[in-house]
PDB file of C-alpha atoms in Angstrom:
ATOM      1  CA  MET A   1      25.098  -9.393  31.601  1.00 61.00           C
ATOM      2  CA  SER A   2      27.765 -11.431  29.514  1.00 65.00           C
ATOM      3  CA  LYS A   3      27.376 -14.296  32.168  1.00 71.00           C
ATOM      4  CA  TRP A   4      23.666 -14.658  31.240  1.00 67.00           C
ATOM      5  CA  LEU A   5      24.021 -14.310  27.510  1.00 67.00           C
ATOM      6  CA  VAL A   6      26.839 -17.142  27.547  1.00 67.00           C
ATOM      7  CA  SER A   7      24.685 -19.545  29.695  1.00 70.00           C
ATOM      8  CA  ALA A   8      21.591 -18.769  27.659  1.00 72.00           C
ATOM      9  CA  LEU A   9      23.603 -19.553  24.426  1.00 68.00           C
ATOM     10  CA  ILE A  10      24.782 -22.813  26.075  1.00 74.00           C
ATOM     11  CA  LEU A  11      21.560 -24.050  27.149  1.00 66.00           C
ATOM     12  CA  CYS A  12      20.085 -23.183  23.801  1.00 66.00           C
ATOM     13  CA  LEU A  13      22.807 -25.362  22.067  1.00 65.00           C
ATOM     14  CA  LEU A  14      22.348 -28.273  24.711  1.00 65.00           C
ATOM     15  CA  ALA A  15      18.657 -28.203  24.051  1.00 68.00           C
ATOM     16  CA  THR A  16      18.926 -28.288  20.268  1.00 69.00           C
ATOM     17  CA  GLY A  17      21.794 -31.019  20.453  1.00 64.00           C
ATOM     18  CA  CYS A  18      19.447 -33.284  22.506  1.00 59.00           C
ATOM     19  CA  GLY A  19      16.571 -33.170  19.918  1.00 58.00           C
ATOM     20  CA  THR A  20      18.601 -34.881  17.279  1.00 55.00           C
ATOM     21  CA  VAL A  21      17.824 -38.508  16.798  1.00 56.00           C
ATOM     22  CA  ALA A  22      19.550 -40.882  14.419  1.00 56.00           C
ATOM     23  CA  ARG A  23      17.471 -42.496  12.015  1.00 57.00           C
ATOM     24  CA  ASN A  24      18.455 -45.727  10.298  1.00 55.00           C
ATOM     25  CA  GLU A  25      15.651 -45.181   7.423  1.00 58.00           C
ATOM     26  CA  THR A  26      16.909 -45.085   3.973  1.00 61.00           C
ATOM     27  CA  SER A  27      15.732 -42.910   1.366  1.00 59.00           C
ATOM     28  CA  PRO A  28      13.612 -44.825  -1.315  1.00 58.00           C
ATOM     29  CA  SER A  29      15.423 -45.463  -4.717  1.00 61.00           C
ATOM     30  CA  PRO A  30      14.104 -43.332  -7.561  1.00 60.00           C
ATOM     31  CA  GLN A  31      13.560 -46.521  -9.341  1.00 65.00           C
ATOM     32  CA  ASN A  32      11.018 -47.863  -6.727  1.00 65.00           C
ATOM     33  CA  ASP A  33       9.326 -44.620  -6.324  1.00 64.00           C
ATOM     34  CA  ASN A  34       5.369 -45.205  -7.088  1.00 68.00           C
ATOM     35  CA  ARG A  35       4.504 -41.414  -6.651  1.00 72.00           C
ATOM     36  CA  VAL A  36       2.860 -39.709  -9.582  1.00 67.00           C
ATOM     37  CA  LYS A  37       5.391 -36.775 -11.007  1.00 69.00           C
ATOM     38  CA  VAL A  38       3.769 -33.644 -12.300  1.00 64.00           C
ATOM     39  CA  GLN A  39       5.245 -30.915 -14.371  1.00 64.00           C
ATOM     40  CA  GLN A  40       4.948 -27.277 -13.007  1.00 58.00           C
ATOM     41  CA  SER A  41       1.711 -25.776 -14.202  1.00 60.00           C
ATOM     42  CA  SER A  42       1.990 -22.481 -12.796  1.00 57.00           C
ATOM     43  CA  PRO A  43       2.847 -19.425 -15.267  1.00 56.00           C
ATOM     44  CA  ARG A  44       6.573 -19.076 -16.054  1.00 63.00           C
ATOM     45  CA  LYS A  45       7.911 -16.054 -15.013  1.00 66.00           C
ATOM     46  CA  LYS A  46       9.478 -13.795 -17.566  1.00 71.00           C
ATOM     47  CA  ALA A  47      12.930 -12.223 -17.167  1.00 72.00           C
ATOM     48  CA  ILE A  48      12.759  -8.664 -16.256  1.00 74.00           C
ATOM     49  CA  THR A  49      15.116  -6.705 -18.655  1.00 79.00           C
ATOM     50  CA  SER A  50      13.555  -3.092 -18.429  1.00 83.00           C
ATOM     51  CA  PRO A  51      12.218  -2.230 -15.004  1.00 83.00           C
ATOM     52  CA  LYS A  52      10.467   0.920 -16.155  1.00 86.00           C
ATOM     53  CA  GLN A  53       8.631  -0.923 -18.891  1.00 89.00           C
ATOM     54  CA  VAL A  54       7.598  -3.609 -16.449  1.00 87.00           C
ATOM     55  CA  ALA A  55       6.308  -1.052 -14.002  1.00 89.00           C
ATOM     56  CA  ALA A  56       4.400   0.738 -16.692  1.00 91.00           C
ATOM     57  CA  HIS A  57       2.692  -2.529 -17.649  1.00 91.00           C
ATOM     58  CA  LEU A  58       1.885  -3.412 -14.156  1.00 91.00           C
ATOM     59  CA  GLU A  59       0.325  -0.042 -13.466  1.00 92.00           C
ATOM     60  CA  LYS A  60      -1.804  -0.292 -16.734  1.00 94.00           C
ATOM     61  CA  LEU A  61      -2.895  -3.915 -15.664  1.00 93.00           C
ATOM     62  CA  ALA A  62      -3.783  -2.723 -12.241  1.00 93.00           C
ATOM     63  CA  MET A  63      -5.722   0.310 -13.801  1.00 94.00           C
ATOM     64  CA  LYS A  64      -8.007  -2.010 -15.874  1.00 94.00           C
ATOM     65  CA  VAL A  65      -9.591  -3.576 -12.358  1.00 93.00           C
ATOM     66  CA  PRO A  66     -12.544  -1.680 -11.510  1.00 93.00           C
ATOM     67  CA  GLY A  67     -12.430   0.316  -8.428  1.00 92.00           C
ATOM     68  CA  VAL A  68      -8.492   1.397  -9.181  1.00 93.00           C
ATOM     69  CA  LYS A  69      -8.248   5.073  -9.406  1.00 92.00           C
ATOM     70  CA  GLY A  70      -4.480   4.999  -9.812  1.00 92.00           C
ATOM     71  CA  ALA A  71      -1.326   2.747  -9.505  1.00 92.00           C
ATOM     72  CA  HIS A  72       2.268   3.085  -8.726  1.00 90.00           C
ATOM     73  CA  CYS A  73       4.817   0.579  -9.139  1.00 89.00           C
ATOM     74  CA  VAL A  74       8.537   0.178  -8.652  1.00 87.00           C
ATOM     75  CA  VAL A  75      10.434  -2.870  -9.794  1.00 86.00           C
ATOM     76  CA  PHE A  76      13.540  -4.104  -7.696  1.00 82.00           C
ATOM     77  CA  LYS A  77      15.293  -6.983  -9.280  1.00 80.00           C
ATOM     78  CA  ASN A  78      12.551  -9.773  -9.536  1.00 80.00           C
ATOM     79  CA  THR A  79      10.052  -8.049  -7.105  1.00 82.00           C
ATOM     80  CA  ALA A  80       7.396  -5.470  -7.910  1.00 85.00           C
ATOM     81  CA  ILE A  81       5.739  -3.431  -5.287  1.00 87.00           C
ATOM     82  CA  VAL A  82       2.315  -1.787  -6.490  1.00 90.00           C
ATOM     83  CA  GLY A  83       0.511   0.746  -4.709  1.00 90.00           C
ATOM     84  CA  ILE A  84      -3.185   1.287  -5.777  1.00 92.00           C
ATOM     85  CA  ASP A  85      -5.326   4.131  -5.044  1.00 91.00           C
ATOM     86  CA  VAL A  86      -8.925   3.878  -4.210  1.00 91.00           C
ATOM     87  CA  VAL A  87     -11.626   5.830  -3.062  1.00 89.00           C
ATOM     88  CA  SER A  88     -10.951   7.006   0.728  1.00 84.00           C
ATOM     89  CA  THR A  89     -14.390   6.332   1.751  1.00 88.00           C
ATOM     90  CA  MET A  90     -14.556   2.905   0.565  1.00 88.00           C
ATOM     91  CA  GLU A  91     -15.078  -0.064   3.069  1.00 91.00           C
ATOM     92  CA  ARG A  92     -12.278  -2.017   4.241  1.00 89.00           C
ATOM     93  CA  SER A  93     -13.735  -5.290   2.803  1.00 90.00           C
ATOM     94  CA  ARG A  94     -14.192  -3.941  -0.533  1.00 92.00           C
ATOM     95  CA  VAL A  95     -10.658  -2.473  -0.651  1.00 91.00           C
ATOM     96  CA  GLY A  96      -9.595  -6.116   0.102  1.00 90.00           C
ATOM     97  CA  THR A  97     -11.636  -7.342  -2.698  1.00 92.00           C
ATOM     98  CA  ILE A  98     -10.063  -4.796  -5.082  1.00 93.00           C
ATOM     99  CA  LYS A  99      -6.384  -5.728  -3.926  1.00 92.00           C
ATOM    100  CA  TYR A 100      -7.368  -9.374  -4.297  1.00 92.00           C
ATOM    101  CA  ALA A 101      -8.581  -8.829  -7.857  1.00 92.00           C
ATOM    102  CA  VAL A 102      -5.362  -6.837  -8.822  1.00 92.00           C
ATOM    103  CA  ALA A 103      -3.277  -9.629  -7.330  1.00 90.00           C
ATOM    104  CA  GLU A 104      -5.303 -12.151  -9.471  1.00 89.00           C
ATOM    105  CA  ALA A 105      -4.652 -10.118 -12.482  1.00 90.00           C
ATOM    106  CA  PHE A 106      -1.045 -10.148 -11.787  1.00 88.00           C
ATOM    107  CA  HIS A 107      -0.977 -13.779 -11.273  1.00 86.00           C
ATOM    108  CA  LYS A 108      -1.955 -14.252 -14.749  1.00 82.00           C
ATOM    109  CA  ASP A 109       0.612 -12.113 -15.972  1.00 84.00           C
ATOM    110  CA  PRO A 110       4.085 -13.435 -16.398  1.00 81.00           C
ATOM    111  CA  TYR A 111       5.632 -10.124 -15.003  1.00 76.00           C
ATOM    112  CA  GLY A 112       3.287  -9.965 -12.041  1.00 76.00           C
ATOM    113  CA  ILE A 113       3.927 -13.238 -10.308  1.00 72.00           C
ATOM    114  CA  ASP A 114       6.383 -11.922  -7.896  1.00 79.00           C
ATOM    115  CA  ALA A 115       4.352  -8.538  -7.067  1.00 85.00           C
ATOM    116  CA  ILE A 116       3.160  -7.297  -3.917  1.00 87.00           C
ATOM    117  CA  VAL A 117       0.081  -5.341  -3.981  1.00 90.00           C
ATOM    118  CA  THR A 118      -0.792  -2.743  -1.373  1.00 88.00           C
ATOM    119  CA  ALA A 119      -3.643  -0.285  -0.941  1.00 89.00           C
ATOM    120  CA  ASP A 120      -2.303   1.678   1.843  1.00 85.00           C
ATOM    121  CA  MET A 121      -2.316   5.230   1.403  1.00 84.00           C
ATOM    122  CA  ASP A 122       1.050   5.984   2.897  1.00 80.00           C
ATOM    123  CA  LEU A 123       2.664   3.501   1.206  1.00 82.00           C
ATOM    124  CA  SER A 124       1.132   4.118  -2.097  1.00 83.00           C
ATOM    125  CA  GLN A 125       2.458   7.773  -1.579  1.00 85.00           C
ATOM    126  CA  ARG A 126       5.768   6.666  -0.851  1.00 84.00           C
ATOM    127  CA  LEU A 127       5.900   4.447  -3.974  1.00 85.00           C
ATOM    128  CA  ARG A 128       5.124   7.411  -5.889  1.00 86.00           C
ATOM    129  CA  GLU A 129       7.978   9.321  -4.347  1.00 88.00           C
ATOM    130  CA  VAL A 130      10.462   6.402  -4.971  1.00 86.00           C
ATOM    131  CA  GLN A 131       9.283   6.350  -8.814  1.00 85.00           C
ATOM    132  CA  ALA A 132       9.916   9.967  -9.141  1.00 88.00           C
ATOM    133  CA  ASP A 133      13.375   9.640  -7.665  1.00 88.00           C
ATOM    134  CA  ILE A 134      13.880   6.902 -10.160  1.00 85.00           C
ATOM    135  CA  LYS A 135      12.911   9.064 -13.092  1.00 85.00           C
ATOM    136  CA  ARG A 136      15.306  11.799 -11.512  1.00 89.00           C
ATOM    137  CA  GLY A 137      18.013   9.385 -11.802  1.00 89.00           C
ATOM    138  CA  ARG A 138      18.439   8.694  -8.019  1.00 87.00           C
ATOM    139  CA  PRO A 139      16.912   5.332  -7.574  1.00 82.00           C
ATOM    140  CA  LEU A 140      19.017   3.889  -4.747  1.00 84.00           C
ATOM    141  CA  ALA A 141      19.117   7.146  -2.720  1.00 87.00           C
ATOM    142  CA  GLY A 142      15.483   7.602  -3.283  1.00 84.00           C
ATOM    143  CA  MET A 143      14.618   4.044  -2.275  1.00 82.00           C
ATOM    144  CA  ALA A 144      17.011   4.563   1.006  1.00 86.00           C
ATOM    145  CA  GLU A 145      15.553   7.668   2.105  1.00 86.00           C
ATOM    146  CA  GLU A 146      11.808   6.042   1.789  1.00 81.00           C
ATOM    147  CA  LEU A 147      12.811   2.824   3.429  1.00 78.00           C
ATOM    148  CA  ALA A 148      14.205   5.067   6.348  1.00 82.00           C
ATOM    149  CA  ASP A 149      10.721   6.880   6.548  1.00 80.00           C
ATOM    150  CA  ILE A 150       8.699   3.897   6.516  1.00 74.00           C
ATOM    151  CA  VAL A 151      10.980   2.122   9.343  1.00 76.00           C
ATOM    152  CA  GLY A 152      10.823   5.317  11.208  1.00 77.00           C
ATOM    153  CA  ARG A 153       6.944   5.136  11.196  1.00 74.00           C
ATOM    154  CA  ILE A 154       6.817   1.503  11.994  1.00 72.00           C
ATOM    155  CA  VAL A 155       9.423   1.434  14.925  1.00 74.00           C
ATOM    156  CA  PRO A 156       7.572   2.166  18.277  1.00 69.00           C
ATOM    157  CA  GLN A 157       8.665   4.517  20.647  1.00 66.00           C
ATOM    158  CA  LEU A 158       8.720   3.053  24.175  1.00 66.00           C
ATOM    159  CA  PRO A 159       8.459   5.639  26.962  1.00 71.00           C
ATOM    160  CA  ARG A 160      11.207   3.960  28.975  1.00 70.00           C
ATOM    161  CA  ASP A 161      13.681   4.489  26.209  1.00 70.00           C
ATOM    162  CA  VAL A 162      12.997   8.399  26.282  1.00 71.00           C
ATOM    163  CA  GLN A 163      15.923  10.243  28.035  1.00 74.00           C
ATOM    164  CA  PRO A 164      14.676  13.256  29.819  1.00 73.00           C
ATOM    165  CA  ARG A 165      16.401  16.806  28.359  1.00 76.00           C
ATOM    166  CA  GLN A 166      18.927  18.042  30.631  1.00 77.00           C
ATOM    167  CA  ALA A 167      18.432  22.081  31.167  1.00 70.00           C
ATOM    168  CA  GLU A 168      21.432  23.932  30.091  1.00 68.00           C
ATOM    169  CA  PRO A 169      23.144  25.188  33.465  1.00 64.00           C
ATOM    170  CA  ASP A 170      22.940  29.123  32.544  1.00 61.00           C
ATOM    171  CA  LYS A 171      19.305  29.000  31.666  1.00 56.00           C
ATOM    172  CA  GLN A 172      17.945  27.511  34.641  1.00 55.00           C
ATOM    173  CA  ASP A 173      17.270  30.597  36.552  1.00 55.00           C
ATOM    174  CA  GLN A 174      15.167  32.008  33.552  1.00 57.00           C
ATOM    175  CA  PRO A 175      11.492  31.534  33.439  1.00 58.00           C
ATOM    176  CA  LYS A 176      10.382  28.657  31.359  1.00 57.00           C
ATOM    177  CA  ILE A 177       8.114  30.309  28.802  1.00 60.00           C
ATOM    178  CA  HIS A 178       8.148  27.580  26.205  1.00 59.00           C
ATOM    179  CA  LYS A 179       7.698  23.915  27.776  1.00 55.00           C
ATOM    180  CA  ASN A 180       9.364  20.840  25.902  1.00 56.00           C
ATOM    181  CA  LEU A 181       7.021  18.051  25.184  1.00 52.00           C
TER     182      LEU A 181
END
């Protein structure tokens, strides 16, 4: 196994090393640069000093969008994750439109520039639970538990990775009433 790994690593290094070519081009000097220079025109992001206030602000902003029944926001450093609740019988294309409208409202707001908007019911519920953990004074533990739950649902279970259960030696002779799945 290790021989294959080492040989694959050497092959990759050789392949990437052969692709570099020396170029004799020089970069243009700034004085001879005839390109048009433009100032950044997108809204400037405000520094987040109070995550709870920013979360409440973004929730109110999301609730103003027609079709949003509820919103739950968690702010972590410079990023906000916002889960929106919509009617469960709504068509997927309409949900996408509402999600886009919320993102558009956030784009115009200085706090919402780096927000992530989701309409997934499971993620929205998990955001609600993280928000409750933050209010209880356990932000890191709550976030870690919910991330573990999310990853546990995302990671697939492959049949070849399943190890068959070994029967206990003293219970082999007894009739099996309960079958393990």
